[in-house]
Amino acid sequence: MNRFSLSRPIAATVAAMALAAGLSACALLSTPDPVQTYRFGGVAASSAAAPVASPIQVTLRRVEFPEAVEGDRLLGVTGTETAYIAGARWVSPASDLYMESIENAFAAQATRVRLIGPRELTRGERSLDIDVRSFEARYASPGQAPTIVVTARARLLALPERTVAAEREFTVEQPAAANRVGSIVEAFDLATRDLNTQIVAWTDASAG
């Protein structure tokens, strides 16, 4: 009985295909590059002034973020080009981290108003709307240390009519010390704290 055997060219082809399949499987199962997670907007310093006895109740609506930065990725901008910073993610969506940071800032710094978060059922005398317009690392040229730019529009509405009582746009620019992820994250944190301090002071002054 003749046994079926592969000729050498066919055998070599089959071996090459098997090797390629094995390498493809290894590529699919390989460990991805590590991604470090970060947060921003830590607890702000407490105000030196004591809160008033009967603060104005201000309801905070859900803060709006641009779609490109509301998730967990850090956006870098060079001229008209955009790209997400590799190897870094926010530990939670940026919009969630910011909500936490602005509530903490009001709790620590406000003296004339009491902020009512979205999870509370209490109805306020005013409504605070914050619309974040930009939250990004801007590069003057590739490779240089970027400047973090955070822009937000805040509106105070009188309730129940929802007429605009006060409105202002805030912009904070915070240079990063170096073009490294750690320095960029630190600049995001400083910019967010600065923005929140300004919004709290403005709300305190405008809510009455």
mmCIF file of C-alpha atoms in Angstrom, residues 12-208:
data_model
loop_
_atom_site.group_PDB
_atom_site.id
_atom_site.type_symbol
_atom_site.label_atom_id
_atom_site.label_comp_id
_atom_site.label_asym_id
_atom_site.label_seq_id
_atom_site.Cartn_x
_atom_site.Cartn_y
_atom_site.Cartn_z
ATOM 1 C CA ALA A 12 7.405 23.716 3.528
ATOM 2 C CA THR A 13 4.326 25.777 2.633
ATOM 3 C CA VAL A 14 2.201 24.058 5.264
ATOM 4 C CA ALA A 15 4.929 24.574 7.881
ATOM 5 C CA ALA A 16 5.156 28.267 7.017
ATOM 6 C CA MET A 17 1.378 28.642 7.294
ATOM 7 C CA ALA A 18 1.399 26.916 10.670
ATOM 8 C CA LEU A 19 4.181 29.197 11.888
ATOM 9 C CA ALA A 20 2.318 32.291 10.692
ATOM 10 C CA ALA A 21 -0.854 31.129 12.417
ATOM 11 C CA GLY A 22 1.086 30.563 15.610
ATOM 12 C CA LEU A 23 2.623 34.028 15.468
ATOM 13 C CA SER A 24 -0.794 35.571 14.833
ATOM 14 C CA ALA A 25 -2.188 33.781 17.866
ATOM 15 C CA CYS A 26 0.711 35.046 19.959
ATOM 16 C CA ALA A 27 0.055 38.592 18.744
ATOM 17 C CA LEU A 28 -3.603 38.347 19.717
ATOM 18 C CA LEU A 29 -2.725 36.990 23.148
ATOM 19 C CA SER A 30 0.211 39.307 23.816
ATOM 20 C CA THR A 31 0.023 41.670 26.776
ATOM 21 C CA PRO A 32 -0.984 45.202 25.718
ATOM 22 C CA ASP A 33 1.129 48.184 26.628
ATOM 23 C CA PRO A 34 0.479 49.186 30.266
ATOM 24 C CA VAL A 35 -1.826 52.143 30.845
ATOM 25 C CA GLN A 36 -1.496 54.229 34.001
ATOM 26 C CA THR A 37 -4.672 55.774 35.433
ATOM 27 C CA TYR A 38 -4.857 59.218 37.033
ATOM 28 C CA ARG A 39 -7.324 61.561 38.671
ATOM 29 C CA PHE A 40 -7.672 65.339 38.990
ATOM 30 C CA GLY A 41 -9.549 67.869 41.095
ATOM 31 C CA GLY A 42 -8.544 66.831 44.585
ATOM 32 C CA VAL A 43 -10.002 68.375 47.719
ATOM 33 C CA ALA A 44 -9.543 72.138 47.638
ATOM 34 C CA ALA A 45 -8.328 74.198 50.582
ATOM 35 C CA SER A 46 -11.056 75.317 52.975
ATOM 36 C CA SER A 47 -12.168 78.940 52.971
ATOM 37 C CA ALA A 48 -10.925 81.120 55.816
ATOM 38 C CA ALA A 49 -14.346 82.800 56.162
ATOM 39 C CA ALA A 50 -17.132 81.113 58.105
ATOM 40 C CA PRO A 51 -20.320 80.198 56.182
ATOM 41 C CA VAL A 52 -23.395 82.363 56.782
ATOM 42 C CA ALA A 53 -26.177 81.026 58.974
ATOM 43 C CA SER A 54 -28.753 80.740 56.163
ATOM 44 C CA PRO A 55 -26.936 80.073 52.873
ATOM 45 C CA ILE A 56 -28.676 80.386 49.515
ATOM 46 C CA GLN A 57 -29.595 76.965 48.143
ATOM 47 C CA VAL A 58 -28.110 76.467 44.655
ATOM 48 C CA THR A 59 -28.959 73.397 42.587
ATOM 49 C CA LEU A 60 -26.116 72.090 40.411
ATOM 50 C CA ARG A 61 -27.188 70.548 37.138
ATOM 51 C CA ARG A 62 -25.132 67.841 35.450
ATOM 52 C CA VAL A 63 -21.983 69.465 34.028
ATOM 53 C CA GLU A 64 -21.719 69.197 30.239
ATOM 54 C CA PHE A 65 -18.405 68.164 28.627
ATOM 55 C CA PRO A 66 -17.395 68.044 24.939
ATOM 56 C CA GLU A 67 -17.766 64.525 23.533
ATOM 57 C CA ALA A 68 -14.041 64.274 22.742
ATOM 58 C CA VAL A 69 -13.015 64.677 26.397
ATOM 59 C CA GLU A 70 -15.957 63.502 28.496
ATOM 60 C CA GLY A 71 -14.529 59.955 28.693
ATOM 61 C CA ASP A 72 -11.304 58.695 30.263
ATOM 62 C CA ARG A 73 -8.785 59.813 27.611
ATOM 63 C CA LEU A 74 -6.494 62.859 27.755
ATOM 64 C CA LEU A 75 -6.722 65.008 24.632
ATOM 65 C CA GLY A 76 -3.674 66.701 23.111
ATOM 66 C CA VAL A 77 -3.996 69.442 20.471
ATOM 67 C CA THR A 78 -1.279 70.756 18.152
ATOM 68 C CA GLY A 79 -2.634 73.391 15.803
ATOM 69 C CA THR A 80 -5.507 71.714 13.949
ATOM 70 C CA GLU A 81 -4.349 68.186 14.812
ATOM 71 C CA THR A 82 -5.657 66.227 17.779
ATOM 72 C CA ALA A 83 -4.514 62.984 19.398
ATOM 73 C CA TYR A 84 -5.055 61.224 22.695
ATOM 74 C CA ILE A 85 -2.031 61.009 24.990
ATOM 75 C CA ALA A 86 -0.739 57.434 24.978
ATOM 76 C CA GLY A 87 -0.295 55.378 28.100
ATOM 77 C CA ALA A 88 -2.613 57.452 30.305
ATOM 78 C CA ARG A 89 -6.290 57.351 31.255
ATOM 79 C CA TRP A 90 -8.438 59.054 33.843
ATOM 80 C CA VAL A 91 -9.506 56.589 36.542
ATOM 81 C CA SER A 92 -13.145 57.567 35.777
ATOM 82 C CA PRO A 93 -14.731 59.581 32.963
ATOM 83 C CA ALA A 94 -13.507 63.182 33.087
ATOM 84 C CA SER A 95 -17.070 64.458 33.403
ATOM 85 C CA ASP A 96 -17.598 62.349 36.559
ATOM 86 C CA LEU A 97 -14.293 63.429 38.096
ATOM 87 C CA TYR A 98 -15.148 67.062 37.436
ATOM 88 C CA MET A 99 -18.593 66.753 39.039
ATOM 89 C CA GLU A 100 -16.940 65.363 42.155
ATOM 90 C CA SER A 101 -14.324 68.113 42.160
ATOM 91 C CA ILE A 102 -16.779 71.019 41.843
ATOM 92 C CA GLU A 103 -18.997 69.644 44.611
ATOM 93 C CA ASN A 104 -15.950 69.281 46.876
ATOM 94 C CA ALA A 105 -14.850 72.826 46.040
ATOM 95 C CA PHE A 106 -18.220 74.278 47.052
ATOM 96 C CA ALA A 107 -18.255 72.248 50.263
ATOM 97 C CA ALA A 108 -14.791 73.541 51.195
ATOM 98 C CA GLN A 109 -14.873 77.132 49.941
ATOM 99 C CA ALA A 110 -18.417 78.504 49.625
ATOM 100 C CA THR A 111 -19.570 80.894 52.365
ATOM 101 C CA ARG A 112 -22.880 82.326 51.086
ATOM 102 C CA VAL A 113 -24.322 79.411 49.125
ATOM 103 C CA ARG A 114 -24.964 75.736 49.720
ATOM 104 C CA LEU A 115 -24.631 73.564 46.640
ATOM 105 C CA ILE A 116 -27.302 70.914 46.086
ATOM 106 C CA GLY A 117 -25.899 68.059 44.016
ATOM 107 C CA PRO A 118 -27.830 66.139 41.343
ATOM 108 C CA ARG A 119 -28.393 63.238 43.755
ATOM 109 C CA GLU A 120 -30.230 65.414 46.291
ATOM 110 C CA LEU A 121 -33.983 65.960 46.121
ATOM 111 C CA THR A 122 -33.968 69.395 47.783
ATOM 112 C CA ARG A 123 -35.120 72.225 45.541
ATOM 113 C CA GLY A 124 -32.891 75.295 45.419
ATOM 114 C CA GLU A 125 -33.503 79.009 45.010
ATOM 115 C CA ARG A 126 -30.995 79.165 42.160
ATOM 116 C CA SER A 127 -29.771 76.731 39.532
ATOM 117 C CA LEU A 128 -26.112 76.559 38.462
ATOM 118 C CA ASP A 129 -25.342 75.348 34.946
ATOM 119 C CA ILE A 130 -21.698 74.678 34.022
ATOM 120 C CA ASP A 131 -20.794 73.931 30.419
ATOM 121 C CA VAL A 132 -17.135 72.916 29.946
ATOM 122 C CA ARG A 133 -16.061 74.044 26.461
ATOM 123 C CA SER A 134 -12.433 72.843 26.433
ATOM 124 C CA PHE A 135 -10.389 70.469 28.584
ATOM 125 C CA GLU A 136 -7.196 69.737 26.707
ATOM 126 C CA ALA A 137 -3.407 69.876 26.526
ATOM 127 C CA ARG A 138 -2.347 72.363 23.827
ATOM 128 C CA TYR A 139 1.087 72.091 22.213
ATOM 129 C CA ALA A 140 2.708 75.096 20.531
ATOM 130 C CA SER A 141 4.831 72.572 18.610
ATOM 131 C CA PRO A 142 5.383 68.806 18.793
ATOM 132 C CA GLY A 143 7.570 67.685 21.683
ATOM 133 C CA GLN A 144 7.314 70.858 23.740
ATOM 134 C CA ALA A 145 5.658 70.946 27.145
ATOM 135 C CA PRO A 146 1.951 71.688 26.605
ATOM 136 C CA THR A 147 -0.340 74.187 28.285
ATOM 137 C CA ILE A 148 -3.532 72.834 29.808
ATOM 138 C CA VAL A 149 -6.520 74.916 28.726
ATOM 139 C CA VAL A 150 -9.830 74.594 30.566
ATOM 140 C CA THR A 151 -12.738 76.812 29.522
ATOM 141 C CA ALA A 152 -16.211 76.741 31.047
ATOM 142 C CA ARG A 153 -19.354 78.846 30.877
ATOM 143 C CA ALA A 154 -21.357 79.187 34.097
ATOM 144 C CA ARG A 155 -24.925 80.442 34.368
ATOM 145 C CA LEU A 156 -26.984 81.157 37.470
ATOM 146 C CA LEU A 157 -30.723 80.817 36.896
ATOM 147 C CA ALA A 158 -33.441 82.170 39.163
ATOM 148 C CA LEU A 159 -36.013 79.530 40.097
ATOM 149 C CA PRO A 160 -38.742 78.704 39.321
ATOM 150 C CA GLU A 161 -38.766 81.101 36.349
ATOM 151 C CA ARG A 162 -35.323 79.926 35.136
ATOM 152 C CA THR A 163 -34.381 83.431 34.076
ATOM 153 C CA VAL A 164 -30.645 84.139 33.800
ATOM 154 C CA ALA A 165 -29.493 85.977 36.936
ATOM 155 C CA ALA A 166 -25.768 85.959 36.055
ATOM 156 C CA GLU A 167 -23.508 84.478 33.399
ATOM 157 C CA ARG A 168 -19.739 84.308 32.889
ATOM 158 C CA GLU A 169 -17.100 82.427 30.918
ATOM 159 C CA PHE A 170 -13.955 81.249 32.702
ATOM 160 C CA THR A 171 -10.642 80.264 31.097
ATOM 161 C CA VAL A 172 -7.635 78.826 32.904
ATOM 162 C CA GLU A 173 -4.282 78.182 31.230
ATOM 163 C CA GLN A 174 -1.799 76.090 33.209
ATOM 164 C CA PRO A 175 1.610 75.272 31.636
ATOM 165 C CA ALA A 176 2.912 71.772 32.284
ATOM 166 C CA ALA A 177 6.407 71.637 33.760
ATOM 167 C CA ALA A 178 7.519 69.094 31.137
ATOM 168 C CA ASN A 179 6.184 67.022 28.264
ATOM 169 C CA ARG A 180 5.699 64.009 30.527
ATOM 170 C CA VAL A 181 2.446 62.369 31.519
ATOM 171 C CA GLY A 182 2.969 63.050 35.225
ATOM 172 C CA SER A 183 3.573 66.755 34.605
ATOM 173 C CA ILE A 184 0.616 67.005 32.245
ATOM 174 C CA VAL A 185 -1.725 65.369 34.771
ATOM 175 C CA GLU A 186 -0.463 67.709 37.501
ATOM 176 C CA ALA A 187 -1.234 70.687 35.254
ATOM 177 C CA PHE A 188 -4.768 69.361 34.606
ATOM 178 C CA ASP A 189 -5.250 69.082 38.371
ATOM 179 C CA LEU A 190 -4.000 72.615 39.057
ATOM 180 C CA ALA A 191 -6.105 74.076 36.245
ATOM 181 C CA THR A 192 -9.238 72.336 37.510
ATOM 182 C CA ARG A 193 -8.709 73.558 41.073
ATOM 183 C CA ASP A 194 -8.140 77.115 39.834
ATOM 184 C CA LEU A 195 -11.289 76.993 37.699
ATOM 185 C CA ASN A 196 -13.377 75.634 40.574
ATOM 186 C CA THR A 197 -12.103 78.296 42.994
ATOM 187 C CA GLN A 198 -13.126 81.016 40.538
ATOM 188 C CA ILE A 199 -16.571 79.484 39.956
ATOM 189 C CA VAL A 200 -17.240 79.139 43.709
ATOM 190 C CA ALA A 201 -16.224 82.770 44.381
ATOM 191 C CA TRP A 202 -18.334 84.026 41.472
ATOM 192 C CA THR A 203 -21.364 82.016 42.580
ATOM 193 C CA ASP A 204 -20.990 83.278 46.165
ATOM 194 C CA ALA A 205 -20.944 86.868 44.874
ATOM 195 C CA SER A 206 -23.733 86.473 42.291
ATOM 196 C CA ALA A 207 -26.314 84.226 43.949
ATOM 197 C CA GLY A 208 -27.719 86.844 46.347
#
